[in-house]
PDB file of C-alpha atoms in Angstrom:
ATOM      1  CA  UNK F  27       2.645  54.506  28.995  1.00  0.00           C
ATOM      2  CA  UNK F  28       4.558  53.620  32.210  1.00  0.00           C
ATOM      3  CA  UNK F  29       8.456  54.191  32.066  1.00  0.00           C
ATOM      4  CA  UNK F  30       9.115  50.142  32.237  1.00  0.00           C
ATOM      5  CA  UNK F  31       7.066  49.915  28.830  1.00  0.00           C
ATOM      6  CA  UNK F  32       8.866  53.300  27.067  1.00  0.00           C
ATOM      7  CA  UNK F  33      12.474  51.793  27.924  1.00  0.00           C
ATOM      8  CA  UNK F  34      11.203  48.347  26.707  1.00  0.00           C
ATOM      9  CA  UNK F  35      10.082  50.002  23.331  1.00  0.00           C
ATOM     10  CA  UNK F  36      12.926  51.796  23.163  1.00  0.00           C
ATOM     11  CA  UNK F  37      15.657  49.203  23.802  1.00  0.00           C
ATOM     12  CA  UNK F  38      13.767  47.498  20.572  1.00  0.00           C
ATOM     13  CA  UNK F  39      14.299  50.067  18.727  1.00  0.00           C
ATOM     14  CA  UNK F  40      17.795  50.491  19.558  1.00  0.00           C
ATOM     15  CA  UNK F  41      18.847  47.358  18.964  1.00  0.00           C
ATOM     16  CA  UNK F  42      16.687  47.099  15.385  1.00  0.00           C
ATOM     17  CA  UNK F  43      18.311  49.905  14.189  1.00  0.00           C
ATOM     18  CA  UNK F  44      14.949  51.422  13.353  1.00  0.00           C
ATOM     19  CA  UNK F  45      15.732  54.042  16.518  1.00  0.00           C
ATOM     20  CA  UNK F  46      18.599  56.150  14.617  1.00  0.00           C
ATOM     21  CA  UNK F  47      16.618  55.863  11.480  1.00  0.00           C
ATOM     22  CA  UNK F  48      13.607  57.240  13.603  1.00  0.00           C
ATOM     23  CA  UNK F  49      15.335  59.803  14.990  1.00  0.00           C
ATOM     24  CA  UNK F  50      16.728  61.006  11.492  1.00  0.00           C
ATOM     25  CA  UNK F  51      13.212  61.007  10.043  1.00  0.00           C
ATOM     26  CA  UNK F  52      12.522  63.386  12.753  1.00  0.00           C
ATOM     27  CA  UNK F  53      15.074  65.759  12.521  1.00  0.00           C
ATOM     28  CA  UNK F  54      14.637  65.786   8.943  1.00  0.00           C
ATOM     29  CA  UNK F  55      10.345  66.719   9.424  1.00  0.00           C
ATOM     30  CA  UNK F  56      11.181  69.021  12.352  1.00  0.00           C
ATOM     31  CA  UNK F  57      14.312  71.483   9.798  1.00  0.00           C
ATOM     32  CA  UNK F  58      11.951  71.053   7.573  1.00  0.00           C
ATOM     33  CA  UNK F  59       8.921  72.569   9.495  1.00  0.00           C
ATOM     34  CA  UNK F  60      11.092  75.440  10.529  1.00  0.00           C
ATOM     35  CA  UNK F  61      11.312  73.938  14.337  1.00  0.00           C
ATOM     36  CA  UNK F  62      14.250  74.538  14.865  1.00  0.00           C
ATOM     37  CA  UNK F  63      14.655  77.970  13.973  1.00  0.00           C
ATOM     38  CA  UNK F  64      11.568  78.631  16.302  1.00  0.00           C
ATOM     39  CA  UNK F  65      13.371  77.227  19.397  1.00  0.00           C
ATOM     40  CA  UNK F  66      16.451  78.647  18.998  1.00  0.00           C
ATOM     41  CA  UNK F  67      14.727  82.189  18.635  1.00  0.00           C
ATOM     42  CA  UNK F  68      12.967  81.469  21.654  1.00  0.00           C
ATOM     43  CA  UNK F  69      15.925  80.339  23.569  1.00  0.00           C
ATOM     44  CA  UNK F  70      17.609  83.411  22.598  1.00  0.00           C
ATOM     45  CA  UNK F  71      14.865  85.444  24.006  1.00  0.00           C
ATOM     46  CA  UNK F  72      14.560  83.549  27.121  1.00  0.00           C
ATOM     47  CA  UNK F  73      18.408  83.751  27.445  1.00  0.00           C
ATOM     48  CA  UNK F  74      18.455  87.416  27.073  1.00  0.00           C
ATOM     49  CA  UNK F  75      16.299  87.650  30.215  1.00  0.00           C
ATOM     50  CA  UNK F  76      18.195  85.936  32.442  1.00  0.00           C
ATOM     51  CA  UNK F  77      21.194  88.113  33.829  1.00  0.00           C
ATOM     52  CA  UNK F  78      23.035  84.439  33.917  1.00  0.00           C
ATOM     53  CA  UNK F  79      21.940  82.103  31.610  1.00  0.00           C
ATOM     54  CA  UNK F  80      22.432  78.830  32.902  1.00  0.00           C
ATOM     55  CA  UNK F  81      21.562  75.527  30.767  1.00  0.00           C
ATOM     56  CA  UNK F  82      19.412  73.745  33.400  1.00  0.00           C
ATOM     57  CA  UNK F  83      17.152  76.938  33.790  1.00  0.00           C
ATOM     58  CA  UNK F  84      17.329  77.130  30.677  1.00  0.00           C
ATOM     59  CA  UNK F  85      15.793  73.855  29.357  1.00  0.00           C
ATOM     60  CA  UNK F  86      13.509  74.090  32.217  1.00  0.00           C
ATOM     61  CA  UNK F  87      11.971  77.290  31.125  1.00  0.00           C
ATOM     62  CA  UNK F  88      12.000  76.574  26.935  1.00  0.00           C
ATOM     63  CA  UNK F  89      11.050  72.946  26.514  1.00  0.00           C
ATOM     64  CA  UNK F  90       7.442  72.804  26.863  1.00  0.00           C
ATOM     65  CA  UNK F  91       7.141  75.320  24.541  1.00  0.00           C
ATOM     66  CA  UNK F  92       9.143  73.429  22.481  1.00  0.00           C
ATOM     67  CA  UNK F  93       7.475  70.116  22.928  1.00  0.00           C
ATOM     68  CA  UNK F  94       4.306  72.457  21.682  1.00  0.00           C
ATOM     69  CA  UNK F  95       5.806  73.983  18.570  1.00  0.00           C
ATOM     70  CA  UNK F  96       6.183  70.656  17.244  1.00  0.00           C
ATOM     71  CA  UNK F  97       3.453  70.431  14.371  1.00  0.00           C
ATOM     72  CA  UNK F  98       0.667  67.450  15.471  1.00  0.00           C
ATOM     73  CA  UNK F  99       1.114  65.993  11.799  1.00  0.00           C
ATOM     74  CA  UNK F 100       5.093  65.160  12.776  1.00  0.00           C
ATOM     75  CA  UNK F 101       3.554  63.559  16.224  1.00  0.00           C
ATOM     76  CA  UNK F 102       1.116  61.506  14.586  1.00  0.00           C
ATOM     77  CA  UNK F 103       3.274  60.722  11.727  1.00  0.00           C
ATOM     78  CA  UNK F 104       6.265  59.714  14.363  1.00  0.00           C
ATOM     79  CA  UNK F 105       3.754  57.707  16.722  1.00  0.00           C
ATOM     80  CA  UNK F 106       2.259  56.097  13.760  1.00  0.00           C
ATOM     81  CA  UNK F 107       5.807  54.813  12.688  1.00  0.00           C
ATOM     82  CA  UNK F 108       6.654  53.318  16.051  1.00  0.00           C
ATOM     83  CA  UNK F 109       3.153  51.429  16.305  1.00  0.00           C
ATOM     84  CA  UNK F 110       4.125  50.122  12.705  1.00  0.00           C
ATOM     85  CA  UNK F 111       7.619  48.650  14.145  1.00  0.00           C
ATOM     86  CA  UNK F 112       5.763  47.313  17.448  1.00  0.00           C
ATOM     87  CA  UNK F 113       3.102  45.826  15.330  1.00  0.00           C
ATOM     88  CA  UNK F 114       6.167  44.185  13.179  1.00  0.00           C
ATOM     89  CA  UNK F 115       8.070  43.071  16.192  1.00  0.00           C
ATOM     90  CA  UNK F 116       5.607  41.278  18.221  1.00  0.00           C
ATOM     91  CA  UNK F 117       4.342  38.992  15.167  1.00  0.00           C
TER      92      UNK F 117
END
């Protein structure tokens, strides 16, 4: 998906109002799967390392693994949701 098309789908979203009910759903899934007790655990470990924790290094060092600790069934669930509103908004 090229950046032109992900800011296209997401401007459609915004201005639906199906984004911030989107983005609840998944905050809802990801408390419920325990997600984010797993990142902050592992940002306080990664923090602990560093002798002065700065945000950017921060991110930089604990978001893949985030992006990875999210379960598949929440990614197919959330990808399945947007292809329902694209498949709503272009008829």
């Amino acid at each position: 998906m090229t950046d032109q098309v992900r800011s296209d789908v997401q401007e459609k979203l915004v201005q639906s109002g199906e984004y911030e009910k989107l983005s609840q759903h998944i905050q809802a899934r990801l408390r419920n799967s325990g997600w984010y007790d797993k990142v902050s655990a592992l940002a306080q470990e990664e923090a602990s390392k560093q002798d002065k924790v700065e945000l950017s290094s921060l991110l930089e060092k604990v978001q893949p693994q985030a992006c990875d600790l999210v379960d598949d069934d929440i990614k197919v669930e959330t990808l399945k949701m947007i292809a329902s509103f694209l498949e709503g908004a272009l008829k």
